[in-house]
Amino acid sequence: MNHDFILRKERWARKMSGQEKQEIRSTDRLPPGQREVTNFPVLDLGIQPEVPLDKWTLKIHGHVENPVILNWEQFTALPRFRDVSDFHCVTTWSQFDMVWEGVAFFTLADLVRPKPSCSHVFFKSYDGYSTNNPLDVCLDDDVLIAHHWNGSPISTVHGGPARVIIPKKYAWKGAKFIREITFLDRDILGFWEVRGYSNSADPWLEERFSDYDSRQLS
Ligand SMILES: Nc1nc2c(c(=O)[nH]1)N[C@H]1C(S)=C(S)[C@@H](COP(=O)(O)O)O[C@H]1N2
Ligand SMILES: [Mo]
């Protein structure tokens, strides 16, 4: 009998007898390897900075025509954008139908006007966190700097006063407690990206760690 057939059948038998973990299959909304939750867990570096609204500023600068430093009043006076999206954390939980309200990334880009040299965006937060994304990822129509979640101001544990939401990427690509946005002419890796996480972070391709990136290249 064919040796490969026997190996397959053994593997099938192990799986059926529950000795091998059942693979979670993707549905239309659940990316591979994820499970749905409804309790919105908190993921952070152990620092939850309290930033009073009268001290809060958002600096937006770098390869742009019109760098700005916005205070809370100026930021929240910008056109309000609302978007409902699913949220995928690399630690395998996903939560559906998150209602985010804030300022579209497009609105900020219109304000500062990225120069033709700009290719990437670096995000820095009040807790020392950072992350990076290509400019075209940030300019997707569902990307925003949110100050409300499900109808209420975003709590401190979830990244208030304002946090970046990039629904099509794993959630570490969206900085909570956002403080500074730098437009760059090259890529600079952020906090988790220098610690072995994937730089592209696409949940549908299961780009969790940087070895996935190199596997794609080889
Ligand atoms: N400033 C900051 N932003 C951050 C993080 C962080 O530790 N600090 N964690 C990231 C990770 S890994 C995830 S999954 C989400 C978690 O958001 P939540 O705590 O609201 O669920 O925020 C991301 N943005
Ligand atoms: Mo995460």
PDB file of C-alpha atoms and ligand atoms in Angstrom, residues 40-47 49 87-91 93 98 100 124-131 154 157-159 163-164 170-178 191-192, ligand 1:
ATOM      1  CA  PHE A  40     -13.206  43.438  23.851  1.00  0.00           C
ATOM      2  CA  PRO A  41     -10.029  42.343  25.711  1.00  0.00           C
ATOM      3  CA  VAL A  42      -7.328  44.892  26.591  1.00  0.00           C
ATOM      4  CA  LEU A  43      -3.843  44.527  25.107  1.00  0.00           C
ATOM      5  CA  ASP A  44      -1.104  46.974  26.064  1.00  0.00           C
ATOM      6  CA  LEU A  45       2.432  47.383  27.402  1.00  0.00           C
ATOM      7  CA  GLY A  46       1.230  47.701  30.981  1.00  0.00           C
ATOM      8  CA  ILE A  47       1.124  51.488  30.691  1.00  0.00           C
ATOM      9  CA  PRO A  49      -1.335  56.963  30.170  1.00  0.00           C
ATOM     10  CA  PHE A  87     -11.173  43.941  14.840  1.00  0.00           C
ATOM     11  CA  HIS A  88      -8.525  41.205  14.686  1.00  0.00           C
ATOM     12  CA  CYS A  89      -5.830  40.772  17.364  1.00  0.00           C
ATOM     13  CA  VAL A  90      -2.836  38.586  16.522  1.00  0.00           C
ATOM     14  CA  THR A  91      -3.364  36.687  19.803  1.00  0.00           C
ATOM     15  CA  TRP A  93      -9.346  36.935  19.034  1.00  0.00           C
ATOM     16  CA  MET A  98     -16.981  47.690  16.197  1.00  0.00           C
ATOM     17  CA  TRP A 100     -15.715  53.735  15.463  1.00  0.00           C
ATOM     18  CA  LYS A 124       3.919  57.245  18.097  1.00  0.00           C
ATOM     19  CA  SER A 125       1.856  57.014  21.272  1.00  0.00           C
ATOM     20  CA  TYR A 126       1.739  58.470  24.782  1.00  0.00           C
ATOM     21  CA  ASP A 127       2.751  55.086  26.283  1.00  0.00           C
ATOM     22  CA  GLY A 128       5.958  54.834  24.221  1.00  0.00           C
ATOM     23  CA  TYR A 129       4.373  52.467  21.697  1.00  0.00           C
ATOM     24  CA  SER A 130       4.951  52.870  17.969  1.00  0.00           C
ATOM     25  CA  THR A 131       3.921  51.192  14.737  1.00  0.00           C
ATOM     26  CA  ILE A 154     -12.889  55.681  24.036  1.00  0.00           C
ATOM     27  CA  VAL A 157      -7.727  51.213  28.733  1.00  0.00           C
ATOM     28  CA  HIS A 158      -8.820  51.084  25.089  1.00  0.00           C
ATOM     29  CA  GLY A 159      -6.498  53.877  23.991  1.00  0.00           C
ATOM     30  CA  ARG A 163      -6.516  55.740  18.685  1.00  0.00           C
ATOM     31  CA  VAL A 164      -5.749  54.652  15.141  1.00  0.00           C
ATOM     32  CA  TYR A 170      -3.962  42.969  12.789  1.00  0.00           C
ATOM     33  CA  ALA A 171      -4.807  45.415  15.556  1.00  0.00           C
ATOM     34  CA  TRP A 172      -1.204  46.055  16.655  1.00  0.00           C
ATOM     35  CA  LYS A 173      -0.881  48.185  13.478  1.00  0.00           C
ATOM     36  CA  GLY A 174      -3.304  50.676  15.049  1.00  0.00           C
ATOM     37  CA  ALA A 175      -1.734  52.807  17.785  1.00  0.00           C
ATOM     38  CA  LYS A 176      -3.778  53.523  20.913  1.00  0.00           C
ATOM     39  CA  PHE A 177      -3.077  56.807  22.809  1.00  0.00           C
ATOM     40  CA  ILE A 178      -1.949  58.410  19.539  1.00  0.00           C
ATOM     41  CA  PHE A 191       7.557  48.437  18.591  1.00  0.00           C
ATOM     42  CA  TRP A 192       6.302  44.949  17.648  1.00  0.00           C
TER      43      TRP A 192
HETATM   44  N1  LIG B   1      -0.208  52.677  22.255  1.00  0.00           N
HETATM   45  C1  LIG B   1      -0.475  51.368  22.125  1.00  0.00           C
HETATM   46  N2  LIG B   1      -1.222  50.973  21.072  1.00  0.00           N
HETATM   47  C2  LIG B   1      -1.522  49.670  20.904  1.00  0.00           C
HETATM   48  C3  LIG B   1      -1.022  48.690  21.794  1.00  0.00           C
HETATM   49  C4  LIG B   1      -0.223  49.140  22.887  1.00  0.00           C
HETATM   50  O1  LIG B   1       0.270  48.349  23.732  1.00  0.00           O
HETATM   51  N3  LIG B   1       0.023  50.488  23.018  1.00  0.00           N
HETATM   52  N4  LIG B   1      -1.332  47.356  21.588  1.00  0.00           N
HETATM   53  C5  LIG B   1      -1.769  46.972  20.241  1.00  0.00           C
HETATM   54  C6  LIG B   1      -2.354  45.654  20.198  1.00  0.00           C
HETATM   55  S1  LIG B   1      -1.303  44.344  20.187  1.00  0.00           S
HETATM   56  C7  LIG B   1      -3.711  45.472  20.063  1.00  0.00           C
HETATM   57  S2  LIG B   1      -4.403  43.937  19.861  1.00  0.00           S
HETATM   58  C8  LIG B   1      -4.644  46.587  20.204  1.00  0.00           C
HETATM   59  C9  LIG B   1      -5.490  46.302  21.413  1.00  0.00           C
HETATM   60  O2  LIG B   1      -6.480  47.255  21.608  1.00  0.00           O
HETATM   61  P1  LIG B   1      -7.428  47.064  22.856  1.00  0.00           P
HETATM   62  O3  LIG B   1      -6.582  46.993  24.099  1.00  0.00           O
HETATM   63  O4  LIG B   1      -8.366  48.202  22.845  1.00  0.00           O
HETATM   64  O5  LIG B   1      -8.135  45.732  22.634  1.00  0.00           O
HETATM   65  O6  LIG B   1      -3.992  47.836  20.351  1.00  0.00           O
HETATM   66  C10 LIG B   1      -2.769  47.974  19.675  1.00  0.00           C
HETATM   67  N5  LIG B   1      -2.290  49.332  19.849  1.00  0.00           N
END
